[in-house]
XYZ file of C-alpha atoms in Angstrom:
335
model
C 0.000 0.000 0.000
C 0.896 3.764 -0.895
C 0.663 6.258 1.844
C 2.846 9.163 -0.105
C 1.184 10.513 -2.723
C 2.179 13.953 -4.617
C 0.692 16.795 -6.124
C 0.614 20.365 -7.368
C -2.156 21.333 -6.340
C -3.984 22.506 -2.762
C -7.256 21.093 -2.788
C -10.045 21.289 0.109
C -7.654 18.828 1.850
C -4.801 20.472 1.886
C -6.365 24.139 2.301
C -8.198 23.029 5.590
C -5.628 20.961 7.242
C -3.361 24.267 6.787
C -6.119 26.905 8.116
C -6.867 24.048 10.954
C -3.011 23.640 11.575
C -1.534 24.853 15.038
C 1.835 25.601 15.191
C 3.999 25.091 18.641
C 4.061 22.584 21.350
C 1.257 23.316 24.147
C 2.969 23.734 27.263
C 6.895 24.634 25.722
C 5.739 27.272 23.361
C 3.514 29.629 22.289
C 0.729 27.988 19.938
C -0.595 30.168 17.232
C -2.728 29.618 14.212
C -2.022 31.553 10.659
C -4.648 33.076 8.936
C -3.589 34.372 5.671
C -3.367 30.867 4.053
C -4.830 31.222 0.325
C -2.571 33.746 -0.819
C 0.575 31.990 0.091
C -0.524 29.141 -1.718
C -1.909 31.399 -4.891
C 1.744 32.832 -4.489
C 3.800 29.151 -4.433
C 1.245 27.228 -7.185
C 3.746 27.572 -10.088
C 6.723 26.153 -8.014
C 5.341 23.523 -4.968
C 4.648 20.078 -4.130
C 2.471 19.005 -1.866
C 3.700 15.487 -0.219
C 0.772 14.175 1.436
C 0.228 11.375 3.730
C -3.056 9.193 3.301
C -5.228 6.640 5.184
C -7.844 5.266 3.558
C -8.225 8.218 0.921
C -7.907 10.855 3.555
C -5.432 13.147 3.904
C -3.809 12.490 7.632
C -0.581 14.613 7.014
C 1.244 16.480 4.608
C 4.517 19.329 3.530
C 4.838 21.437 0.792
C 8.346 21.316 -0.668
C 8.519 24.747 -2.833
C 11.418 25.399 -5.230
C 13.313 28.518 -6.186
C 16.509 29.645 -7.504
C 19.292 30.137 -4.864
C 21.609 33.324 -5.723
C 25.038 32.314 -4.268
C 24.927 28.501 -4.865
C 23.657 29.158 -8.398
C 21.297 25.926 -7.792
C 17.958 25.098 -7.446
C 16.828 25.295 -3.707
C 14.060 23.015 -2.615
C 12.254 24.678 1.018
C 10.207 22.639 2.838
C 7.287 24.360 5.113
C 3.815 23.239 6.237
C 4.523 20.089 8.260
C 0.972 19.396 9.229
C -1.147 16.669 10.790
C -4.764 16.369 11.775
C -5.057 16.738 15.886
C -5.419 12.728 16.287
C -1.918 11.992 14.368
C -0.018 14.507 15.927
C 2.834 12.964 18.219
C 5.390 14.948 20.713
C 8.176 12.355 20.209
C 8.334 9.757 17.437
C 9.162 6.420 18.754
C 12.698 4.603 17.568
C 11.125 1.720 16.179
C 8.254 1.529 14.127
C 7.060 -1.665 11.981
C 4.854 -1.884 8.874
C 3.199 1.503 7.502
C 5.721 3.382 8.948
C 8.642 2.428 7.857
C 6.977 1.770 4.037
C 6.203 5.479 4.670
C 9.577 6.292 5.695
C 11.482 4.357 2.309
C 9.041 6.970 0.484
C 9.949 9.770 2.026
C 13.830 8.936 1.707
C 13.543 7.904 -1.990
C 11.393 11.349 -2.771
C 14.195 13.259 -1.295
C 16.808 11.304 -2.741
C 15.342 12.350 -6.086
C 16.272 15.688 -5.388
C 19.784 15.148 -5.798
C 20.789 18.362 -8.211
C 19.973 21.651 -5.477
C 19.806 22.248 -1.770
C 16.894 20.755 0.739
C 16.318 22.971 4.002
C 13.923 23.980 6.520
C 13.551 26.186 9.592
C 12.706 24.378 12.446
C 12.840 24.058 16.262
C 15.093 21.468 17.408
C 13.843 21.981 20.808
C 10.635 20.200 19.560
C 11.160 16.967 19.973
C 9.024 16.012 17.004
C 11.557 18.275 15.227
C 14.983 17.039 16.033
C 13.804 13.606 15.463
C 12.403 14.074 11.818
C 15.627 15.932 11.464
C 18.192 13.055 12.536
C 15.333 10.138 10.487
C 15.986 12.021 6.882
C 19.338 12.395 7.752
C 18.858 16.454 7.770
C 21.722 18.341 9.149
C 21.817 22.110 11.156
C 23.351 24.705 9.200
C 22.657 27.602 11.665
C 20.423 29.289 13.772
C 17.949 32.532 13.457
C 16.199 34.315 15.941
C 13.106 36.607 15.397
C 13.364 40.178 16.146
C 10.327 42.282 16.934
C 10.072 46.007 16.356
C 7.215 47.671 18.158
C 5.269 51.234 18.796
C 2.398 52.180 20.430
C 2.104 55.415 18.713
C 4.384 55.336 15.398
C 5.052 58.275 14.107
C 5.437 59.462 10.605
C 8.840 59.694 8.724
C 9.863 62.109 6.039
C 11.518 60.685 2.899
C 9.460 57.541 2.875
C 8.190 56.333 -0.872
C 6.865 53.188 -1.985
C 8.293 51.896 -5.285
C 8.121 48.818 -7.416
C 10.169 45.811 -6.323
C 12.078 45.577 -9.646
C 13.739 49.427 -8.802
C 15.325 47.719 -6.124
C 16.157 44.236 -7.543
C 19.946 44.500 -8.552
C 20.559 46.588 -5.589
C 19.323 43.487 -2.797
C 20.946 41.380 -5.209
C 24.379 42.858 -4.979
C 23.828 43.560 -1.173
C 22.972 39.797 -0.447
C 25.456 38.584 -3.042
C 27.461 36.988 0.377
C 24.253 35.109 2.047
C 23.456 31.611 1.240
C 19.765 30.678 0.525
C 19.439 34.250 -0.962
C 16.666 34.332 -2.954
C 14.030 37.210 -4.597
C 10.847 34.972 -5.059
C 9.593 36.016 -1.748
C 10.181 39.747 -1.848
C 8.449 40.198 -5.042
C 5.398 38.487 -3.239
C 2.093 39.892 -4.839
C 0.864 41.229 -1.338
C 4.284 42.982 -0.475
C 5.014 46.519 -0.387
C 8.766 47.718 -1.213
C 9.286 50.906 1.101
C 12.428 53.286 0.758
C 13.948 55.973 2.687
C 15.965 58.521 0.245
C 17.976 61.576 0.677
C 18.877 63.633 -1.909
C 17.903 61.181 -4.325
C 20.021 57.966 -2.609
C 18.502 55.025 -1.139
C 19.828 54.777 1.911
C 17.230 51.594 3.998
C 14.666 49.653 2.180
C 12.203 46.595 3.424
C 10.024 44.720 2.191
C 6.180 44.687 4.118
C 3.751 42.052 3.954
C 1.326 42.472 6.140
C 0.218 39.681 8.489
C -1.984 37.955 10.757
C -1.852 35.395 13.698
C -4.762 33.637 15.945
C -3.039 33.223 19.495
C -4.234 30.121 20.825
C -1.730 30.090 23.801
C 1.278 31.588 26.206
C 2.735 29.306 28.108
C 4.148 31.699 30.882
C 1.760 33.503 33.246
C 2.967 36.487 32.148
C 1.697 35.769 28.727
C -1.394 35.091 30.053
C -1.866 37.667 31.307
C -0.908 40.132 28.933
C -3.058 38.994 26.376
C -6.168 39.641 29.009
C -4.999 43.221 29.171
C -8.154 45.760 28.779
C -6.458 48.884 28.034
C -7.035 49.603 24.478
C -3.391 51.393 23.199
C -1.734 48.187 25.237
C -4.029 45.931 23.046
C -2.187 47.175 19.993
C 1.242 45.189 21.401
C -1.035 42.064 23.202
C -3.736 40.677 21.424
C -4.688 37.343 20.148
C -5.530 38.464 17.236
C -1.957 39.108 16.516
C -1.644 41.665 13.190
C 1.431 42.592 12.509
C 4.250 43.345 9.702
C 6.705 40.605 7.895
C 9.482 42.295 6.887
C 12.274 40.868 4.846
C 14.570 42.288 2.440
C 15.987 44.323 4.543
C 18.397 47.166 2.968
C 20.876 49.417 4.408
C 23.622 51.605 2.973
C 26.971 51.289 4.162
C 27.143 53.503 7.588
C 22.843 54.294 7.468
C 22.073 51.611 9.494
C 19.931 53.796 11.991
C 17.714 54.702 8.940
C 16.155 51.522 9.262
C 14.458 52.444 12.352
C 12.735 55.443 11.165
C 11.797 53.735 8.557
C 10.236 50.800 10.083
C 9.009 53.347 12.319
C 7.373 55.257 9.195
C 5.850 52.257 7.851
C 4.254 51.115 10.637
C 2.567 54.898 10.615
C 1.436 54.338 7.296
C -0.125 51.167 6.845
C -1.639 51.164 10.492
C 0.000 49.262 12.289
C 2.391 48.522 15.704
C 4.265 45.742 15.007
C 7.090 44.607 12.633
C 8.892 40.943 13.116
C 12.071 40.045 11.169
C 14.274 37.318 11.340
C 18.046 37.195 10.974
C 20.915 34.732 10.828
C 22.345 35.306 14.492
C 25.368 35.092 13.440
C 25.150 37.768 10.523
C 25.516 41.174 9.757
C 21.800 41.890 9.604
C 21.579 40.227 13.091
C 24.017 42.597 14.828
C 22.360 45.818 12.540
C 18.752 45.228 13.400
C 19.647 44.485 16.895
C 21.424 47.700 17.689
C 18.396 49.568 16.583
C 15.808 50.547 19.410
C 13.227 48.188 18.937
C 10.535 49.015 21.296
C 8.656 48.079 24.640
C 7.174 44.640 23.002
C 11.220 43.188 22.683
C 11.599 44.002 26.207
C 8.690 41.935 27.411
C 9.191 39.149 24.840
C 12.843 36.939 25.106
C 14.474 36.238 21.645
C 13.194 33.039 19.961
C 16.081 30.979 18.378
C 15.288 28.307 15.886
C 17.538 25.879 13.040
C 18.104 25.906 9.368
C 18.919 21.868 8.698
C 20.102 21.136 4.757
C 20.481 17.858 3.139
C 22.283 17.619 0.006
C 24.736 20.282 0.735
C 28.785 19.455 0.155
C 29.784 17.913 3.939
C 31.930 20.048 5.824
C 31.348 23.323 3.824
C 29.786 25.751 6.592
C 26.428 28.078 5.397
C 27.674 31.488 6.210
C 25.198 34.427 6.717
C 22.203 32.781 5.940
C 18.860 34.583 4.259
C 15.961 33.906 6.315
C 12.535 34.788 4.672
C 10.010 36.014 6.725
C 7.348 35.054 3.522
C 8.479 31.592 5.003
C 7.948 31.692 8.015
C 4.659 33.007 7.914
């Protein structure tokens, strides 16, 4: 019997395990639920495959492995995201030995990503999850690095002078050039459809640019107290920073010229004015420039209340011993 099956296309199966799908470990982390679904997938159709798992006809499981072109390696890059289950197949720790179904499923799995020997396989994950690290080690993944997510907050942003919005492909050789030293670089996700490319210029110069997508989470649970009881705060300007209906800005392709660094905060600052809203989240290689840059800026009352998240890049099919070095981390992916 087949329980892998593959396909290019998000049906009702797919769609509402994904809108259904809760993200986190209850207890360990904070569980959240995304909402802006459809137009991910309307943005990935041309270049994904959905691997699905299936008993008796119904979809119990699935990933999407989506392909794009990676600048540095000058390869095909193959990023897998939506590891889903239904509630009643969803398991903290998989076992070490498994008979039958399970190990058919897993000689599936290994041969589909064995067929994707021309390009690079990665993921972000937590390796704190359990679940995680022990998919990782099975498919014989390996860490690369690790990112952490950086939040930039105000209450009351204020608006910046100089701010413009222009079309992505203004700005297109000048990320290119300034990411030319990142691994996993790629330009699929900045050009996304729902995206806005926002620049700060002075006489005539770029000097910060980002890319804005804006977002939305359904908190489903803190695990601290203090979580808890944030999110049952009443007073309406603190319900901009703690809510679980969690809106907020993705921001990736992040720009800055050489010594303007501390533009980027007016301009995040700006942009949050202008499209309404309090919060911006980023993500950075924590070992990269952009890490050190976007956390020297002043990022606002939220970071202070909120410690850094970490998580893992793992690769497979990447040349054994050769380190990734200032990785690109997408926030269209991780969101």
């Amino acid at each position: 019997m087949k329980y892998l099956h593959i396909t290019d296309r998000a049906g009702s199966g797919i769609t509402d395990l994904l809108e259904a799908n809760e993200i986190g470990q209850q207890g360990r982390s904070m569980v959240y639920r995304h909402c802006y679904i459809r137009p991910k997938l309307h943005h990935i159709a041309s270049t994904v495959e959905y691997l699905q798992i299936k008993l008796a006809g119904r979809v119990v499981g699935m990933c999407a492995n989506v392909s794009r072109t990676l600048l540095k390696e000058q390869t095909k890059g193959y990023y897998f995201r939506y590891f889903s289950f239904l509630p009643g197949f969803r398991v903290e720790e998989l076992p070490k030995t498994k008979k039958n179904k399970n190990s058919v499923l897993k000689q599936e799995i290994n041969n589909y990503l064995a067929a994707l020997n021309i390009g690079l396989t990665y993921a972000y994950v937590d390796l704190n999850n359990l679940r995680s690290r022990a998919i990782c080690d099975l498919f014989n993944f390996q860490e690369a690095g690790q990112f952490s997510t950086i939040i930039f907050s105000r209450i009351f942003p204020k608006a910046a002078n100089n701010i413009s919005k222009i079309d992505f492909m203004e700005v297109k050789e000048l990320l290119c050039d300034h990411y030319r030293d990142y691994n996993l670089f790629t330009i699929d996700n900045i050009k996304y459809e729902h995206a806005d490319y926002y620049v700060l210029k002075r006489d005539g110069r770029i000097l910060a640019g980002i890319a804005a997508t804006k977002e939305r989470w359904k908190i489903l649970n803190i695990p601290s107290a203090l979580g808890k009881v944030l999110l049952k705060v009443k007073i309406p300007f603190l319900r901009r920073l703690f809510n679980t209906d969690y809106r907020f800005l993705a921001i990736e392709g992040i720009y800055a010229r050489q010594g303007c660094e501390n533009e980027l905060s007016n301009l995040l600052e700006g942009v949050l004015q202008v499209t309404g809203h309090n919060i911006a989240m980023m993500w950075a290689d924590i070992k990269s420039p952009l890490y050190r840059t976007l956390k020297s800026l002043p990022l606002g009352i939220l970071s202070k209340f909120k410690s850094e998240v970490k998580a893992s890049v793992i690769v497979r099919n990447y040349e054994a011993g050769k380190p990734l070095k200032n990785i690109y981390i997408s926030g269209f992916d991780l969101t």
